[in-house]
Amino acid sequence: MSKAEVSLEHLVRVFTKPEREDSKLAEMEKHLSDNVSDFLSQHVVTKKMSLEQIERNFADAHVPETPEFVSSHTEVLMDKLVSNSVNTYSPTFIGHMTSALPYFHLSLAKLLVGLNQNLVKIETSKAFTPLERQVLGMMHNLVFDRDAAFYDKYLHSAEYALGAFCSGGTVANMTALWVARNVMLGPQPGFTGVARAGLAAAYRHYGVNDVALLSSRRGHYSLSKAVDLLGIGREQMLTIDCPTQRLSPQKALQLAKDYQARGNKILALVGIAGTTETGHVDPLDELADVAQEIGCWFHVDAAWGGATLFSNKYKGILKGIERADSVTLDAHKQMYVPMGAGMTLFKDPNHANAVRHHAQYILRTGSKDLGATTLEGSRNGMAMMVYASLHILGRQGYELLIDQSIEKAQRFAQMIDAHPDFELITAPTLSLLTYRVNPESVQQRMAKQADNHQAYNAQLDKLTVNVQKAQREAGKSFVSRTRLQCETYQQQTITVFRVVIANPLTTEQDLENILQEQHQLAAKTRVWKDLVAGNLPLTA
Ligand SMILES: *Cc1c(COP(=O)(O)O)cnc(C)c1O
């Protein structure tokens, strides 16, 4: 390996723009983007390389003593990193919410890194700060649909914030619940508020035993991280069973009333607009009524499903979201923006002030610094990627993307339904569905032997796991798997394949092929043969 010299001169060169257009760096740049493009245009998801093998490439825990030439280091990156990455652009990669991006992001990313702005503070992000505020305003408008006077007043106001931009849905949920906590246990005459006095003093002042968060079992695990971090405690995360995959407003109301009757308070009721596991949308309008009746904050986690609001045809599924106090959105999911773009939006722009912080050297009172009301400190200008996408695709472009995903998922559901050896477990509300492989003869036997469902399901779980792993290892395609409580099987929890349709390049033929591949993999397994032969172990 060629080593570069250790000299200040060399280092200065590293920081300096090359003089000639045809410089080595320019060549390398082309080489790099060609390499990435080649990688992304392969039809495979991953190379057949075990994680252990890859770990051997990253085994040395020493900081390299001497510098290396950029060009030679780049080769190392291509070889060790790029070639063994997961091709999330592959049309047969349909297992996660991470998918292909429009190619223009590759070029725009240069602006982001090139300018290296820091959004914490207007002194380091003069044009990016107004841009980020505008993006928050556009998304606020999409969700809450307020009038022009409202946005004129709040969009660029130093005293208010329509939301907070952050790295993703997790931080967005935390920010929303942080605000909810500080509003609920806020300052009163004789009490400085939870932000200053702390949680113990707040409970004493407000005379509560405990404070809880209420959501369905399908709530994202970031909610339980949030209650942990906010000091409320994971035991106060009240989750409600939902065999239909949607939170029942009646159950939520009942549980909240019982909880309050024991001298406790509900911090927030969380409605989910697109659950991570099945893509279901809670009945948001009715949940808004429940929150109103309990007198608590209403948060909607629309990290994944929020982009449905771009579609005039399907946005009705999210009806009631406009009644939320706060809403989480992830632009790096169905808005096709690179990883690291989340938002929380506040219906009332004054609410962000519940977490406002000032620091003399950096976040001075009256400044428009976004860092005063965000959980994170230094932040890059990812909002630019959202801004660019919103313009380059437009609402109508997004509408097309959303509609085609949902409709493709519906057709995939029909294919699964029509196949004798597959079983659709949850039909798509949006573009997410779950299913499993289940031989026709076994399905017929199960229909007659309800007592035996548990034993059959235990075997079918194994089958699903085997197939999902074998498919992943083969590297041609990828679906994920999860465990779900299932209405059709007396609320038993079963293992299912989980599919997220997002890549516009995924064709129906790709989906057919995936079913075929899974079928072949399944039919080869021991479990399949035992199931079909009717050999059911009695251990389950
Ligand atoms: C993805 C997701 C999150 C978490 O978002 P990150 O960007 O991964 O931090 C939270 N809630 C829901 C419903 C999600 O789909």
Coordinates of C-alpha atoms and ligand atoms in Angstrom, one line a residue:
M1 CA 0.0 0.0 0.0
S2 CA 1.4 3.4 -0.9
K3 CA 1.7 5.7 2.0
A4 CA 1.6 9.5 1.7
E5 CA 4.2 11.6 3.4
V6 CA 3.6 13.1 6.8
S7 CA 4.0 16.8 6.1
L8 CA 2.0 19.9 6.6
E9 CA 2.4 20.5 2.9
H10 CA 0.6 17.3 2.0
L11 CA -2.1 18.1 4.5
V12 CA -2.7 21.5 3.1
R13 CA -3.0 19.9 -0.3
V14 CA -5.7 17.6 1.0
F15 CA -7.7 20.7 2.1
T16 CA -7.2 22.5 -1.2
K17 CA -9.3 22.4 -4.3
P18 CA -7.3 20.8 -7.1
E19 CA -6.2 23.3 -9.8
R20 CA -6.9 21.4 -12.9
E21 CA -10.3 20.0 -14.0
D22 CA -8.6 16.8 -15.1
S23 CA -6.9 16.3 -11.8
K24 CA -6.5 13.0 -10.1
L25 CA -9.3 13.9 -7.7
A26 CA -11.7 14.6 -10.6
E27 CA -10.8 11.3 -12.1
M28 CA -11.3 9.6 -8.8
E29 CA -14.7 11.3 -8.4
K30 CA -15.8 9.9 -11.7
H31 CA -14.4 6.5 -10.8
L32 CA -16.2 6.6 -7.5
S33 CA -19.6 7.5 -8.9
D34 CA -19.3 5.0 -11.7
N35 CA -18.5 2.4 -9.1
V36 CA -21.5 3.3 -6.9
S37 CA -23.7 3.4 -10.0
D38 CA -22.5 0.0 -11.1
F39 CA -23.1 -1.4 -7.7
L40 CA -26.6 0.0 -7.5
S41 CA -27.6 -1.2 -10.9
Q42 CA -26.9 -4.9 -10.2
H43 CA -30.0 -6.9 -9.7
V44 CA -28.7 -8.6 -6.6
V45 CA -29.3 -7.5 -3.1
T46 CA -26.0 -8.7 -1.5
K47 CA -23.0 -10.8 -2.4
K48 CA -22.7 -14.2 -0.8
M49 CA -20.4 -13.1 1.9
S50 CA -21.0 -13.9 5.6
L51 CA -21.0 -11.2 8.2
E52 CA -18.0 -13.0 9.8
Q53 CA -16.0 -12.7 6.6
I54 CA -16.8 -9.0 6.3
E55 CA -15.9 -8.4 10.0
R56 CA -12.4 -9.7 9.2
N57 CA -12.0 -6.7 6.9
F58 CA -12.7 -4.4 9.8
A59 CA -10.8 -6.2 12.6
D60 CA -7.9 -3.9 13.3
A61 CA -8.5 -1.7 16.3
H62 CA -5.5 0.6 15.8
V63 CA -5.6 4.1 14.5
P64 CA -3.4 4.1 11.3
E65 CA -0.1 5.7 12.2
T66 CA 0.7 7.3 8.9
P67 CA -1.4 9.0 6.1
E68 CA -2.5 7.3 3.0
F69 CA -3.2 8.7 -0.5
V70 CA -6.9 9.4 -1.1
S71 CA -6.8 7.5 -4.3
S72 CA -5.4 4.4 -2.7
H73 CA -7.8 4.6 0.2
T74 CA -10.7 5.0 -2.2
E75 CA -9.8 1.6 -3.6
V76 CA -9.9 0.1 -0.2
L77 CA -13.4 1.6 0.4
M78 CA -14.7 0.2 -2.8
D79 CA -13.3 -3.2 -2.1
K80 CA -14.2 -3.6 1.5
L81 CA -17.2 -1.5 1.9
V82 CA -19.1 -0.8 -1.4
S83 CA -18.8 -4.3 -2.8
N84 CA -20.3 -5.8 0.4
S85 CA -23.0 -3.3 1.0
V86 CA -26.7 -4.0 0.8
N87 CA -28.2 -2.8 -2.5
T88 CA -31.2 -1.0 -1.2
Y89 CA -31.8 0.2 -4.8
S90 CA -32.5 -3.4 -6.0
P91 CA -36.1 -3.8 -7.2
T92 CA -36.2 -7.1 -5.3
F93 CA -35.2 -5.5 -2.0
I94 CA -38.7 -5.2 -0.6
G95 CA -38.2 -5.9 3.1
H96 CA -37.6 -2.6 4.7
M97 CA -38.6 1.1 4.6
T98 CA -35.2 1.9 3.2
S99 CA -35.3 1.9 -0.6
A100 CA -33.9 3.3 -3.8
L101 CA -33.5 7.1 -4.1
P102 CA -33.9 9.3 -7.1
Y103 CA -30.5 9.7 -8.7
F104 CA -30.4 13.5 -8.4
H105 CA -29.6 13.1 -4.7
L106 CA -26.2 11.7 -5.5
S107 CA -25.3 15.0 -7.2
L108 CA -27.1 17.2 -4.6
A109 CA -25.2 15.5 -1.8
K110 CA -22.1 17.3 -3.0
L111 CA -23.8 20.6 -2.1
L112 CA -24.6 19.4 1.3
V113 CA -21.1 18.1 2.1
G114 CA -19.4 20.8 0.1
L115 CA -21.0 23.7 2.0
N116 CA -20.9 21.9 5.4
Q117 CA -23.4 24.3 7.1
N118 CA -24.4 23.8 10.7
L119 CA -28.1 24.4 11.3
V120 CA -27.7 24.8 15.1
K121 CA -27.0 28.4 14.6
I122 CA -27.8 31.0 12.0
E123 CA -24.1 32.3 12.0
T124 CA -23.2 29.0 10.4
S125 CA -26.2 28.5 8.2
K126 CA -27.5 31.8 7.1
A127 CA -29.5 30.6 4.0
F128 CA -30.1 27.1 5.2
T129 CA -32.0 28.2 8.3
P130 CA -34.7 30.0 6.4
L131 CA -34.8 27.1 4.0
E132 CA -35.3 24.6 6.8
R133 CA -38.1 26.8 8.3
Q134 CA -39.8 26.9 4.9
V135 CA -39.6 23.1 4.7
L136 CA -41.1 22.8 8.1
G137 CA -43.8 25.2 7.0
M138 CA -44.6 23.3 3.8
M139 CA -44.9 20.0 5.8
H140 CA -46.9 21.7 8.5
N141 CA -49.3 23.0 5.8
L142 CA -49.6 19.6 4.4
V143 CA -50.7 18.2 7.7
F144 CA -52.5 21.1 9.4
D145 CA -53.6 23.1 6.4
R146 CA -53.7 26.5 8.1
D147 CA -54.3 29.8 6.2
A148 CA -51.7 32.1 4.6
A149 CA -51.9 34.6 7.5
F150 CA -50.8 31.8 9.9
Y151 CA -47.7 30.9 7.9
D152 CA -46.9 34.6 7.3
K153 CA -46.9 35.1 11.0
Y154 CA -45.0 32.0 12.1
L155 CA -42.8 30.7 9.3
H156 CA -39.8 32.8 10.1
S157 CA -40.6 34.1 13.6
A158 CA -37.9 34.0 16.2
E159 CA -40.4 33.4 19.0
Y160 CA -42.1 30.4 17.5
A161 CA -41.3 27.1 15.7
L162 CA -43.7 25.1 13.5
G163 CA -41.6 22.1 14.1
A164 CA -38.2 20.6 14.6
F165 CA -36.1 19.0 11.9
C166 CA -33.9 16.1 13.1
S167 CA -32.1 13.0 12.0
G168 CA -35.2 10.7 12.0
G169 CA -38.4 9.4 13.5
T170 CA -36.9 8.4 16.7
V171 CA -35.6 11.8 17.6
A172 CA -38.8 13.3 16.2
N173 CA -40.9 11.2 18.6
M174 CA -38.6 12.1 21.5
T175 CA -38.8 15.8 20.7
A176 CA -42.6 15.6 20.5
L177 CA -43.0 13.8 23.8
W178 CA -40.4 16.1 25.4
V179 CA -42.5 19.1 24.5
A180 CA -45.7 17.3 25.6
R181 CA -44.1 16.5 29.0
N182 CA -42.9 20.1 29.5
V183 CA -46.3 21.5 28.6
M184 CA -48.2 19.1 30.8
L185 CA -45.9 19.6 33.8
G186 CA -45.1 23.2 33.0
P187 CA -44.6 26.2 35.2
Q188 CA -47.4 27.5 37.5
P189 CA -47.4 30.0 40.3
G190 CA -45.1 28.6 42.9
F191 CA -43.5 26.0 40.5
T192 CA -40.8 26.5 38.0
G193 CA -41.9 23.6 35.7
V194 CA -40.5 20.2 35.1
A195 CA -37.7 21.5 32.8
R196 CA -36.2 23.4 35.7
A197 CA -37.4 21.6 38.8
G198 CA -37.1 18.0 37.6
L199 CA -39.6 15.2 37.4
A200 CA -39.8 14.4 41.2
A201 CA -40.7 18.0 42.0
A202 CA -43.2 18.0 39.1
Y203 CA -45.0 14.9 40.4
R204 CA -45.2 16.4 43.9
H205 CA -46.4 19.7 42.6
Y206 CA -49.1 18.3 40.3
G207 CA -50.0 15.6 42.9
V208 CA -49.6 12.6 40.5
N209 CA -48.3 9.1 41.2
D210 CA -47.2 8.3 37.7
V211 CA -47.4 9.6 34.2
A212 CA -47.9 7.3 31.2
L213 CA -47.8 7.1 27.5
L214 CA -50.6 5.3 25.8
S215 CA -50.3 3.6 22.4
S216 CA -51.1 0.3 20.6
R217 CA -48.9 -2.8 20.8
R218 CA -47.7 -1.9 17.3
G219 CA -46.1 1.4 18.5
H220 CA -42.5 1.9 17.4
Y221 CA -39.9 1.0 20.0
S222 CA -38.7 4.6 19.8
L223 CA -41.7 5.4 22.0
S224 CA -40.4 3.2 24.8
K225 CA -36.9 4.8 24.4
A226 CA -38.6 8.2 24.8
V227 CA -40.4 7.3 28.0
D228 CA -37.2 5.9 29.4
L229 CA -35.2 9.0 28.5
L230 CA -37.9 11.4 29.7
G231 CA -37.8 9.8 33.1
I232 CA -41.3 8.5 33.0
G233 CA -40.2 4.9 32.9
R234 CA -40.8 2.0 30.5
E235 CA -43.4 0.5 32.9
Q236 CA -45.5 3.5 32.2
M237 CA -45.7 2.8 28.5
L238 CA -49.2 1.5 28.3
T239 CA -49.6 -0.6 25.2
I240 CA -52.9 -2.0 24.2
D241 CA -53.3 -5.3 22.4
C242 CA -54.6 -4.9 18.9
P243 CA -55.5 -8.1 17.1
T244 CA -57.0 -6.0 14.3
Q245 CA -53.6 -4.1 14.1
R246 CA -55.5 -0.9 14.9
L247 CA -55.8 0.8 18.3
S248 CA -59.4 0.6 19.6
P249 CA -60.5 4.0 20.8
Q250 CA -62.9 2.4 23.3
K251 CA -60.0 0.3 24.9
A252 CA -57.8 3.4 24.9
L253 CA -60.4 5.4 26.7
Q254 CA -61.2 2.7 29.2
L255 CA -57.5 2.1 30.0
A256 CA -56.8 5.9 30.3
K257 CA -59.8 6.4 32.7
D258 CA -58.8 3.5 34.9
Y259 CA -55.2 4.8 35.0
Q260 CA -56.3 8.3 35.8
A261 CA -58.6 7.1 38.5
R262 CA -55.6 5.7 40.4
G263 CA -54.1 9.2 40.7
N264 CA -52.0 9.1 37.5
K265 CA -51.9 11.3 34.4
I266 CA -51.7 10.4 30.7
L267 CA -48.8 12.3 29.1
A268 CA -50.0 11.6 25.6
L269 CA -52.1 9.3 23.5
V270 CA -50.2 8.2 20.4
G271 CA -51.9 7.3 17.2
I272 CA -49.9 5.6 14.5
A273 CA -50.3 6.5 10.8
G274 CA -48.6 3.5 9.2
T275 CA -47.3 1.0 11.8
T276 CA -43.8 -0.2 11.2
E277 CA -44.8 -3.9 11.1
T278 CA -48.0 -3.9 9.1
G279 CA -48.6 -0.4 7.8
H280 CA -52.0 0.0 9.5
V281 CA -53.3 3.4 10.4
D282 CA -55.0 3.9 13.7
P283 CA -58.5 5.6 13.7
L284 CA -57.0 9.0 14.2
D285 CA -60.2 11.0 14.3
E286 CA -61.7 8.9 17.0
L287 CA -58.4 8.9 18.9
A288 CA -58.4 12.7 18.8
D289 CA -61.8 12.5 20.5
V290 CA -60.4 10.2 23.1
A291 CA -57.4 12.5 23.8
Q292 CA -59.8 15.4 24.1
E293 CA -62.0 13.5 26.6
I294 CA -59.0 12.5 28.7
G295 CA -57.5 15.9 28.4
C296 CA -54.1 14.8 27.1
W297 CA -51.7 15.5 24.3
F298 CA -52.4 13.8 21.0
H299 CA -49.3 12.7 19.1
V300 CA -49.4 11.0 15.7
D301 CA -46.5 9.0 14.6
A302 CA -46.6 9.3 10.9
A303 CA -42.9 8.6 10.3
W304 CA -43.7 6.1 7.6
G305 CA -47.2 6.8 6.5
G306 CA -47.2 10.6 6.6
A307 CA -46.3 10.9 2.9
T308 CA -49.7 9.5 2.1
L309 CA -50.9 13.1 2.6
F310 CA -49.5 13.9 -0.9
S311 CA -52.1 11.6 -2.4
N312 CA -55.5 13.1 -2.9
K313 CA -56.8 9.6 -3.5
Y314 CA -55.5 8.0 -0.3
K315 CA -55.0 10.9 2.2
G316 CA -58.4 10.2 3.6
I317 CA -56.9 7.2 5.4
L318 CA -55.1 9.7 7.7
K319 CA -58.2 11.7 8.5
G320 CA -57.9 13.2 12.0
I321 CA -54.1 13.7 11.8
E322 CA -54.8 17.5 11.5
R323 CA -56.2 17.3 15.1
A324 CA -52.9 16.1 16.5
D325 CA -50.8 18.3 18.8
S326 CA -47.7 17.0 17.3
V327 CA -46.9 14.8 14.2
T328 CA -43.7 12.8 13.4
L329 CA -42.7 12.5 9.7
D330 CA -39.6 10.8 8.2
A331 CA -38.5 12.2 4.9
H332 CA -36.0 9.3 4.5
K333 CA -38.9 6.8 4.2
Q334 CA -41.6 7.5 1.7
M335 CA -40.3 10.9 0.7
Y336 CA -37.2 9.2 -0.9
V337 CA -34.7 11.5 0.7
P338 CA -31.3 10.2 1.9
M339 CA -31.0 8.8 5.4
G340 CA -31.1 11.3 8.2
A341 CA -34.2 13.4 7.6
G342 CA -37.0 13.4 10.2
M343 CA -39.3 16.1 11.5
T344 CA -41.7 16.7 14.3
L345 CA -44.4 19.3 13.6
F346 CA -46.4 21.2 16.2
K347 CA -50.0 22.3 15.6
D348 CA -49.4 25.2 18.0
P349 CA -46.2 27.0 17.1
N350 CA -45.9 28.2 20.7
H351 CA -45.5 24.7 22.1
A352 CA -41.9 24.4 20.9
N353 CA -41.1 27.1 23.5
A354 CA -41.7 24.5 26.2
V355 CA -38.2 23.1 25.4
R356 CA -36.5 26.4 24.5
H357 CA -32.9 26.7 25.7
H358 CA -30.6 29.6 25.5
A359 CA -26.8 29.7 25.7
Q360 CA -24.9 32.9 25.8
Y361 CA -22.2 32.1 23.3
I362 CA -24.4 30.5 20.8
L363 CA -28.2 30.5 21.3
R364 CA -29.0 34.1 22.3
T365 CA -32.5 35.2 23.2
G366 CA -34.4 36.6 20.2
S367 CA -32.2 34.9 17.6
K368 CA -33.6 32.7 14.9
D369 CA -31.3 29.9 15.7
L370 CA -33.0 26.6 15.3
G371 CA -30.8 24.9 17.9
A372 CA -32.8 26.6 20.7
T373 CA -35.7 24.2 20.2
T374 CA -34.1 21.1 18.8
L375 CA -32.9 18.1 20.8
E376 CA -29.9 17.7 18.6
G377 CA -27.1 20.2 18.5
S378 CA -24.9 20.5 15.4
R379 CA -26.9 19.3 12.4
N380 CA -26.3 19.2 8.7
G381 CA -28.5 20.8 6.0
M382 CA -30.5 17.7 5.2
A383 CA -33.6 19.9 4.9
M384 CA -32.1 21.0 1.6
M385 CA -32.6 17.5 0.2
V386 CA -36.3 17.6 1.3
Y387 CA -36.6 21.1 -0.2
A388 CA -35.1 19.9 -3.5
S389 CA -37.3 16.8 -3.6
L390 CA -40.4 18.7 -2.9
H391 CA -39.6 20.9 -5.9
I392 CA -38.2 18.4 -8.3
L393 CA -41.0 15.9 -7.7
G394 CA -43.8 18.2 -6.7
R395 CA -46.9 17.1 -4.8
Q396 CA -48.2 15.5 -8.0
G397 CA -44.9 13.5 -8.4
Y398 CA -45.2 12.3 -4.8
E399 CA -48.8 11.5 -5.3
L400 CA -47.9 9.2 -8.2
L401 CA -45.2 7.5 -6.2
I402 CA -47.5 6.9 -3.3
D403 CA -50.4 5.7 -5.4
Q404 CA -48.3 3.3 -7.4
S405 CA -46.8 1.8 -4.2
I406 CA -50.2 1.3 -2.6
E407 CA -51.7 -0.2 -5.8
K408 CA -48.7 -2.5 -6.4
A409 CA -49.0 -3.8 -2.8
Q410 CA -52.7 -4.5 -3.5
R411 CA -51.8 -6.5 -6.5
F412 CA -49.1 -8.4 -4.6
A413 CA -51.7 -9.2 -2.0
Q414 CA -54.0 -10.6 -4.8
M415 CA -51.1 -12.7 -6.0
I416 CA -50.5 -14.1 -2.5
D417 CA -54.2 -14.8 -2.1
A418 CA -54.4 -16.5 -5.4
H419 CA -51.5 -18.8 -4.7
P420 CA -52.6 -22.0 -3.0
D421 CA -49.5 -22.4 -0.8
F422 CA -49.3 -18.8 0.5
E423 CA -51.5 -17.1 3.1
L424 CA -52.0 -13.4 3.3
I425 CA -51.9 -12.4 7.0
T426 CA -52.4 -8.6 6.8
A427 CA -53.7 -6.9 3.7
P428 CA -52.2 -3.6 2.8
T429 CA -53.7 -0.4 4.1
L430 CA -50.8 1.5 2.6
S431 CA -47.9 -0.2 0.8
L432 CA -47.0 -2.7 3.5
L433 CA -48.3 -6.3 3.9
T434 CA -47.5 -9.5 5.7
Y435 CA -48.0 -13.1 4.6
R436 CA -46.5 -16.5 5.1
V437 CA -46.0 -19.7 3.2
N438 CA -48.4 -22.4 4.2
P439 CA -49.0 -25.6 2.0
E440 CA -52.5 -25.9 0.7
S441 CA -53.1 -29.2 2.3
V442 CA -52.0 -27.8 5.7
Q443 CA -54.3 -24.9 5.3
Q444 CA -57.2 -27.3 4.6
R445 CA -56.4 -29.4 7.7
M446 CA -56.1 -26.3 9.8
A447 CA -59.5 -25.1 8.7
K448 CA -60.9 -28.3 10.2
Q449 CA -58.8 -28.5 13.4
A450 CA -58.9 -25.3 15.3
D451 CA -57.6 -27.1 18.4
N452 CA -54.4 -27.8 16.6
H453 CA -53.6 -24.4 15.4
Q454 CA -50.9 -23.8 17.9
A455 CA -49.0 -26.9 16.9
Y456 CA -49.3 -26.1 13.2
N457 CA -48.4 -22.4 13.8
A458 CA -45.2 -23.4 15.7
Q459 CA -44.1 -25.5 12.6
L460 CA -45.2 -22.8 10.2
D461 CA -43.1 -20.2 12.2
K462 CA -40.1 -22.4 11.6
L463 CA -40.9 -22.7 8.0
T464 CA -41.1 -18.9 7.6
V465 CA -37.9 -18.3 9.4
N466 CA -36.1 -20.9 7.3
V467 CA -37.3 -19.5 4.1
Q468 CA -36.6 -15.9 5.0
K469 CA -33.0 -16.7 6.1
A470 CA -32.3 -18.9 3.0
Q471 CA -33.7 -16.1 0.8
R472 CA -31.5 -13.5 2.5
E473 CA -28.4 -15.7 2.2
A474 CA -29.0 -16.4 -1.5
G475 CA -28.8 -12.6 -2.0
K476 CA -31.2 -12.3 -5.0
S477 CA -34.1 -10.7 -3.1
F478 CA -35.0 -9.7 0.4
V479 CA -38.2 -9.6 2.5
S480 CA -38.0 -9.1 6.3
R481 CA -39.9 -11.0 8.9
T482 CA -41.7 -10.2 12.1
R483 CA -44.1 -11.7 14.7
L484 CA -47.7 -10.7 14.9
Q485 CA -50.7 -11.4 17.0
C486 CA -53.2 -12.7 14.6
E487 CA -57.0 -12.4 14.6
T488 CA -57.7 -15.5 12.4
Y489 CA -55.8 -17.8 14.8
Q490 CA -57.4 -17.0 18.2
Q491 CA -54.9 -14.2 18.8
Q492 CA -51.9 -16.5 18.6
T493 CA -48.7 -14.8 17.7
I494 CA -47.2 -16.0 14.5
T495 CA -44.1 -15.4 12.3
V496 CA -44.7 -13.7 9.0
F497 CA -42.9 -12.2 6.0
R498 CA -43.1 -8.5 5.9
V499 CA -43.0 -6.6 2.6
V500 CA -42.7 -2.9 2.1
I501 CA -43.3 -1.7 -1.5
A502 CA -41.5 1.5 -2.1
N503 CA -39.1 1.2 -5.1
P504 CA -40.9 2.4 -8.2
L505 CA -38.7 0.1 -10.3
T506 CA -40.1 -3.0 -8.6
T507 CA -42.3 -4.8 -11.2
E508 CA -45.1 -7.3 -10.8
Q509 CA -42.8 -9.8 -12.4
D510 CA -40.2 -9.2 -9.6
L511 CA -43.0 -9.9 -7.1
E512 CA -44.0 -13.1 -8.9
N513 CA -40.4 -14.2 -8.9
I514 CA -40.1 -13.6 -5.2
L515 CA -43.1 -15.8 -4.5
Q516 CA -41.6 -18.5 -6.8
E517 CA -38.2 -18.3 -5.1
Q518 CA -39.8 -18.6 -1.7
H519 CA -41.9 -21.5 -2.8
Q520 CA -38.9 -23.4 -4.1
L521 CA -36.9 -22.7 -0.9
A522 CA -39.9 -23.8 1.3
A523 CA -40.6 -27.0 -0.6
K524 CA -37.0 -28.1 0.0
T525 CA -37.1 -27.8 3.8
R526 CA -37.7 -30.7 6.2
V527 CA -40.4 -28.7 8.0
W528 CA -42.4 -28.5 4.8
K529 CA -42.2 -32.2 4.1
D530 CA -43.2 -33.0 7.7
L531 CA -46.1 -30.6 7.6
V532 CA -47.4 -31.9 4.3
A533 CA -47.0 -35.5 5.5
G534 CA -49.0 -34.6 8.6
N535 CA -46.1 -35.3 11.0
L536 CA -46.8 -32.7 13.7
P537 CA -44.6 -32.9 16.8
L538 CA -46.7 -32.9 19.9
T539 CA -44.3 -30.6 21.7
A540 CA -45.8 -27.3 20.7
Ligands
LIG1 C1 -39.2 4.3 11.1 C2 -40.2 4.7 12.2 C3 -39.8 5.3 13.4 C4 -38.3 5.6 13.7 O1 -37.8 6.4 12.7 P1 -36.2 6.4 12.5 O2 -36.0 7.3 11.4 O3 -35.8 5.0 12.2 O4 -35.5 6.9 13.8 C5 -40.8 5.6 14.3 N1 -42.1 5.4 14.1 C6 -42.5 4.7 13.0 C7 -43.9 4.5 12.8 C8 -41.6 4.4 12.0 O5 -42.0 3.7 10.9

